[in-house]
Coordinates of N, CA and C in Angstrom, one line a residue:
M1 N 93.4 57.5 132.1 CA 94.5 58.4 132.1 C 95.0 58.5 133.5
S2 N 96.3 58.5 133.6 CA 96.9 58.6 135.0 C 96.9 60.0 135.5
K3 N 97.0 60.1 136.8 CA 97.0 61.4 137.5 C 98.2 62.3 136.9
H4 N 99.3 61.7 136.7 CA 100.5 62.4 136.2 C 100.2 63.0 134.8
G5 N 99.6 62.1 133.9 CA 99.2 62.5 132.6 C 98.2 63.7 132.5
L6 N 97.2 63.6 133.4 CA 96.2 64.6 133.5 C 96.8 65.9 134.0
F7 N 97.6 65.8 135.0 CA 98.3 67.0 135.6 C 99.2 67.6 134.5
G8 N 99.9 66.8 133.7 CA 100.8 67.4 132.7 C 100.0 68.2 131.7
M9 N 98.9 67.6 131.2 CA 98.0 68.3 130.2 C 97.5 69.6 130.8
M10 N 97.1 69.6 132.1 CA 96.5 70.8 132.7 C 97.6 71.9 132.8
L11 N 98.8 71.4 133.2 CA 99.9 72.3 133.3 C 100.3 73.0 132.0
A12 N 100.3 72.2 130.9 CA 100.6 72.7 129.6 C 99.5 73.7 129.1
A13 N 98.3 73.4 129.4 CA 97.2 74.3 129.0 C 97.3 75.6 129.8
T14 N 97.6 75.5 131.0 CA 97.7 76.7 131.9 C 98.9 77.6 131.3
I15 N 100.0 77.0 131.0 CA 101.1 77.8 130.5 C 100.8 78.4 129.1
A16 N 100.1 77.6 128.3 CA 99.7 78.2 127.0 C 98.8 79.3 127.1
L17 N 97.8 79.2 127.9 CA 96.8 80.3 128.1 C 97.4 81.5 128.8
G18 N 98.3 81.3 129.7 CA 99.1 82.4 130.4 C 99.9 83.1 129.4
G19 N 100.5 82.4 128.4 CA 101.3 83.1 127.4 C 100.5 83.9 126.5
C20 N 99.3 83.4 126.2 CA 98.4 84.2 125.3 C 97.9 85.5 126.1
A21 N 97.6 85.4 127.3 CA 97.2 86.5 128.1 C 98.3 87.6 128.2
M22 N 99.6 87.1 128.4 CA 100.7 88.0 128.4 C 101.0 88.7 127.1
N23 N 100.6 88.0 126.0 CA 100.9 88.6 124.7 C 99.8 89.5 124.2
H24 N 98.6 89.5 124.9 CA 97.5 90.4 124.5 C 97.9 91.8 124.7
K25 N 97.6 92.7 123.7 CA 97.9 94.1 123.8 C 96.7 94.9 123.6
H26 N 96.4 95.9 124.4 CA 95.2 96.7 124.3 C 95.5 97.7 123.1
D27 N 94.4 98.2 122.5 CA 94.6 99.1 121.3 C 95.2 100.4 121.7
H28 N 95.0 100.9 122.9 CA 95.6 102.2 123.3 C 97.0 102.1 123.9
D29 N 97.5 100.9 124.0 CA 98.8 100.7 124.6 C 99.9 100.7 123.5
D30 N 100.7 101.7 123.6 CA 101.8 101.8 122.6 C 103.2 101.4 123.2
G31 N 103.1 100.8 124.4 CA 104.4 100.4 125.0 C 104.9 101.4 126.0
D32 N 104.3 102.5 126.1 CA 104.7 103.5 127.1 C 104.0 103.4 128.4
P33 N 104.6 102.8 129.4 CA 103.8 102.6 130.7 C 103.5 103.9 131.4
E34 N 104.1 105.0 131.0 CA 103.8 106.2 131.7 C 102.5 107.0 131.1
E35 N 102.1 106.5 129.9 CA 101.0 107.2 129.2 C 99.7 106.8 129.7
T36 N 98.8 107.8 130.0 CA 97.5 107.5 130.5 C 96.4 108.3 129.7
P37 N 95.4 107.7 129.1 CA 94.4 108.4 128.4 C 93.6 109.3 129.4
V38 N 93.3 110.6 129.0 CA 92.5 111.5 129.8 C 91.5 112.2 129.0
T39 N 90.5 112.8 129.6 CA 89.5 113.5 128.9 C 89.7 115.0 129.1
M40 N 89.0 115.8 128.3 CA 89.1 117.3 128.4 C 88.8 117.8 129.9
D41 N 87.8 117.1 130.5 CA 87.5 117.5 131.8 C 88.6 117.3 132.9
Q42 N 89.5 116.4 132.5 CA 90.6 116.0 133.5 C 91.8 116.9 133.3
L43 N 91.8 117.8 132.3 CA 93.0 118.6 132.0 C 93.0 119.8 132.9
P44 N 94.3 120.2 133.3 CA 94.4 121.5 134.1 C 93.9 122.6 133.2
A45 N 93.4 123.7 133.9 CA 92.8 124.8 133.1 C 93.8 125.4 132.1
A46 N 95.0 125.5 132.4 CA 96.0 126.1 131.5 C 96.2 125.3 130.3
V47 N 96.2 123.9 130.5 CA 96.4 123.0 129.3 C 95.1 123.1 128.5
K48 N 94.0 123.1 129.1 CA 92.7 123.1 128.4 C 92.6 124.4 127.5
A49 N 93.0 125.5 128.1 CA 93.0 126.8 127.3 C 93.9 126.8 126.1
T50 N 95.1 126.3 126.3 CA 96.1 126.2 125.2 C 95.6 125.2 124.1
L51 N 95.1 124.1 124.5 CA 94.6 123.1 123.6 C 93.4 123.7 122.8
A52 N 92.5 124.4 123.4 CA 91.4 125.0 122.7 C 91.8 126.0 121.7
K53 N 92.8 126.8 122.1 CA 93.4 127.8 121.1 C 94.0 127.2 119.9
E54 N 94.8 126.1 120.1 CA 95.5 125.4 119.1 C 94.6 124.6 118.2
V55 N 93.6 124.0 118.7 CA 92.6 123.2 118.0 C 91.7 124.0 117.1
G56 N 91.2 125.1 117.6 CA 90.3 126.0 116.9 C 89.1 125.2 116.5
S57 N 88.8 125.1 115.2 CA 87.6 124.4 114.7 C 87.9 122.9 114.5
G58 N 89.1 122.4 114.8 CA 89.4 121.0 114.7 C 88.7 120.2 115.7
K59 N 89.0 118.9 115.6 CA 88.4 117.9 116.5 C 89.5 117.1 117.3
V60 N 89.4 117.1 118.6 CA 90.3 116.4 119.4 C 89.9 114.9 119.4
E61 N 90.8 114.0 118.9 CA 90.5 112.6 118.8 C 90.9 111.8 120.1
E62 N 92.1 112.2 120.7 CA 92.6 111.5 121.8 C 93.5 112.4 122.6
I63 N 93.5 112.3 123.9 CA 94.5 113.0 124.8 C 95.1 112.0 125.7
D64 N 96.4 112.1 125.9 CA 97.2 111.3 126.8 C 98.0 112.1 127.7
K65 N 98.0 111.7 129.0 CA 98.9 112.3 130.0 C 100.2 111.5 130.0
D66 N 101.4 112.1 129.8 CA 102.6 111.4 129.7 C 103.7 112.0 130.5
T67 N 104.8 111.4 130.7 CA 105.9 111.9 131.4 C 107.1 111.9 130.5
E68 N 107.8 113.0 130.2 CA 109.0 113.1 129.4 C 110.1 113.8 130.2
N69 N 111.2 113.1 130.4 CA 112.3 113.7 131.2 C 111.8 114.2 132.5
G70 N 111.0 113.5 133.2 CA 110.5 113.8 134.5 C 109.4 114.9 134.6
R71 N 109.0 115.3 133.4 CA 108.0 116.4 133.3 C 106.7 115.9 132.7
T72 N 105.6 116.3 133.4 CA 104.3 115.9 132.9 C 103.9 116.7 131.7
I73 N 103.5 116.0 130.6 CA 103.0 116.7 129.4 C 101.7 116.0 129.0
Y74 N 100.9 116.7 128.2 CA 99.7 116.2 127.6 C 99.9 116.2 126.1
E75 N 99.6 115.0 125.5 CA 99.7 114.9 124.1 C 98.3 114.7 123.5
A76 N 97.9 115.5 122.5 CA 96.6 115.4 121.9 C 96.7 115.1 120.4
D77 N 95.9 114.2 119.9 CA 95.8 113.9 118.5 C 94.6 114.7 118.0
V78 N 94.8 115.5 117.0 CA 93.8 116.4 116.5 C 93.6 116.3 115.0
M79 N 92.3 116.3 114.6 CA 92.0 116.4 113.1 C 91.7 117.9 112.8
L80 N 92.5 118.5 112.0 CA 92.3 119.9 111.6 C 92.5 120.1 110.1
D81 N 91.5 120.6 109.4 CA 91.5 120.8 108.0 C 91.9 119.5 107.2
G82 N 91.3 118.3 107.7 CA 91.6 117.1 107.1 C 92.9 116.4 107.3
K83 N 93.7 117.0 108.2 CA 95.0 116.5 108.5 C 95.1 116.2 110.0
K84 N 95.9 115.1 110.3 CA 96.1 114.8 111.7 C 97.3 115.5 112.3
W85 N 97.1 116.1 113.4 CA 98.2 116.9 114.1 C 98.4 116.3 115.5
E86 N 99.7 116.4 115.9 CA 100.0 116.0 117.3 C 100.4 117.3 118.0
I87 N 99.7 117.5 119.2 CA 100.0 118.7 120.0 C 100.5 118.3 121.3
K88 N 101.6 118.8 121.8 CA 102.1 118.5 123.1 C 102.1 119.8 123.9
I89 N 101.6 119.7 125.1 CA 101.4 120.9 126.0 C 101.9 120.5 127.4
G90 N 102.7 121.4 128.0 CA 103.2 121.2 129.4 C 102.1 121.4 130.3
E91 N 102.2 120.9 131.6 CA 101.1 121.0 132.5 C 100.9 122.5 133.0
D92 N 101.9 123.4 132.6 CA 101.7 124.8 132.9 C 101.0 125.5 131.7
G93 N 100.6 124.7 130.7 CA 99.9 125.3 129.6 C 100.8 125.8 128.4
Q94 N 102.1 125.6 128.6 CA 103.0 126.0 127.5 C 103.0 125.0 126.4
L95 N 102.8 125.5 125.1 CA 102.9 124.7 123.9 C 104.3 124.2 123.7
I96 N 104.5 122.9 123.7 CA 105.8 122.3 123.5 C 106.0 121.9 122.0
K97 N 104.9 121.4 121.4 CA 105.1 121.0 120.0 C 103.7 120.9 119.3
K98 N 103.7 121.3 118.1 CA 102.5 121.2 117.2 C 103.0 120.8 115.9
A99 N 102.7 119.6 115.4 CA 103.3 119.1 114.2 C 102.3 118.1 113.5
L100 N 102.4 118.1 112.2 CA 101.6 117.1 111.5 C 102.1 115.7 111.9
D101 N 101.1 114.8 112.2 CA 101.4 113.5 112.5 C 101.4 112.6 111.3
E102 N 102.6 112.3 110.9 CA 102.8 111.6 109.6 C 102.8 110.1 109.7
E103 N 102.4 109.6 110.9 CA 102.2 108.1 111.0 C 101.0 107.6 110.2
K104 N 101.2 106.5 109.6 CA 100.1 105.9 108.8 C 99.3 105.1 109.8
D105 N 98.0 104.9 109.5 CA 97.2 104.0 110.3 C 97.8 102.7 110.5
G106 N 97.8 102.2 111.8 CA 98.4 100.9 112.1 C 99.9 101.0 112.4
E107 N 100.5 102.1 112.2 CA 101.9 102.2 112.6 C 102.0 103.0 113.9
D108 N 103.1 102.8 114.5 CA 103.4 103.6 115.7 C 104.9 104.0 115.7
E109 N 105.3 104.8 116.6 CA 106.6 105.4 116.6 C 107.7 104.3 116.6
H110 N 107.4 103.1 117.1 CA 108.4 102.1 117.2 C 108.7 101.5 115.8
N111 N 107.8 101.7 114.9 CA 108.0 101.1 113.5 C 108.6 102.1 112.6
E112 N 108.7 103.4 113.0 CA 109.3 104.4 112.1 C 110.8 104.2 112.0
K113 N 111.4 104.5 110.9 CA 112.8 104.5 110.7 C 113.3 105.9 111.2
K114 N 114.4 105.8 112.0 CA 114.9 107.0 112.6 C 116.1 107.5 111.8

């Protein structure tokens, strides 16, 4: 095989593998580059207090730090009484939203009809 043929095959393989790597999507990535997973220990005290009050006997499944309209917010997915809730809290501890999360497993906001 000539040097040019070998180089061409290596170049094609590199491009193909690079495309696969670029197409790979992490499970926690929903396309929002501003969203960052956080733990309870990383929450500001005011946010932690509001979340504890709203969750009660429920279970926090996931917490993300996000930015909406230039404002830092914390979004928590919570299981309470067998239902999944989405709770949004401002960094000052103010409750922004508490609503049933009606997304089905495997769907995300981008797949919902508006």
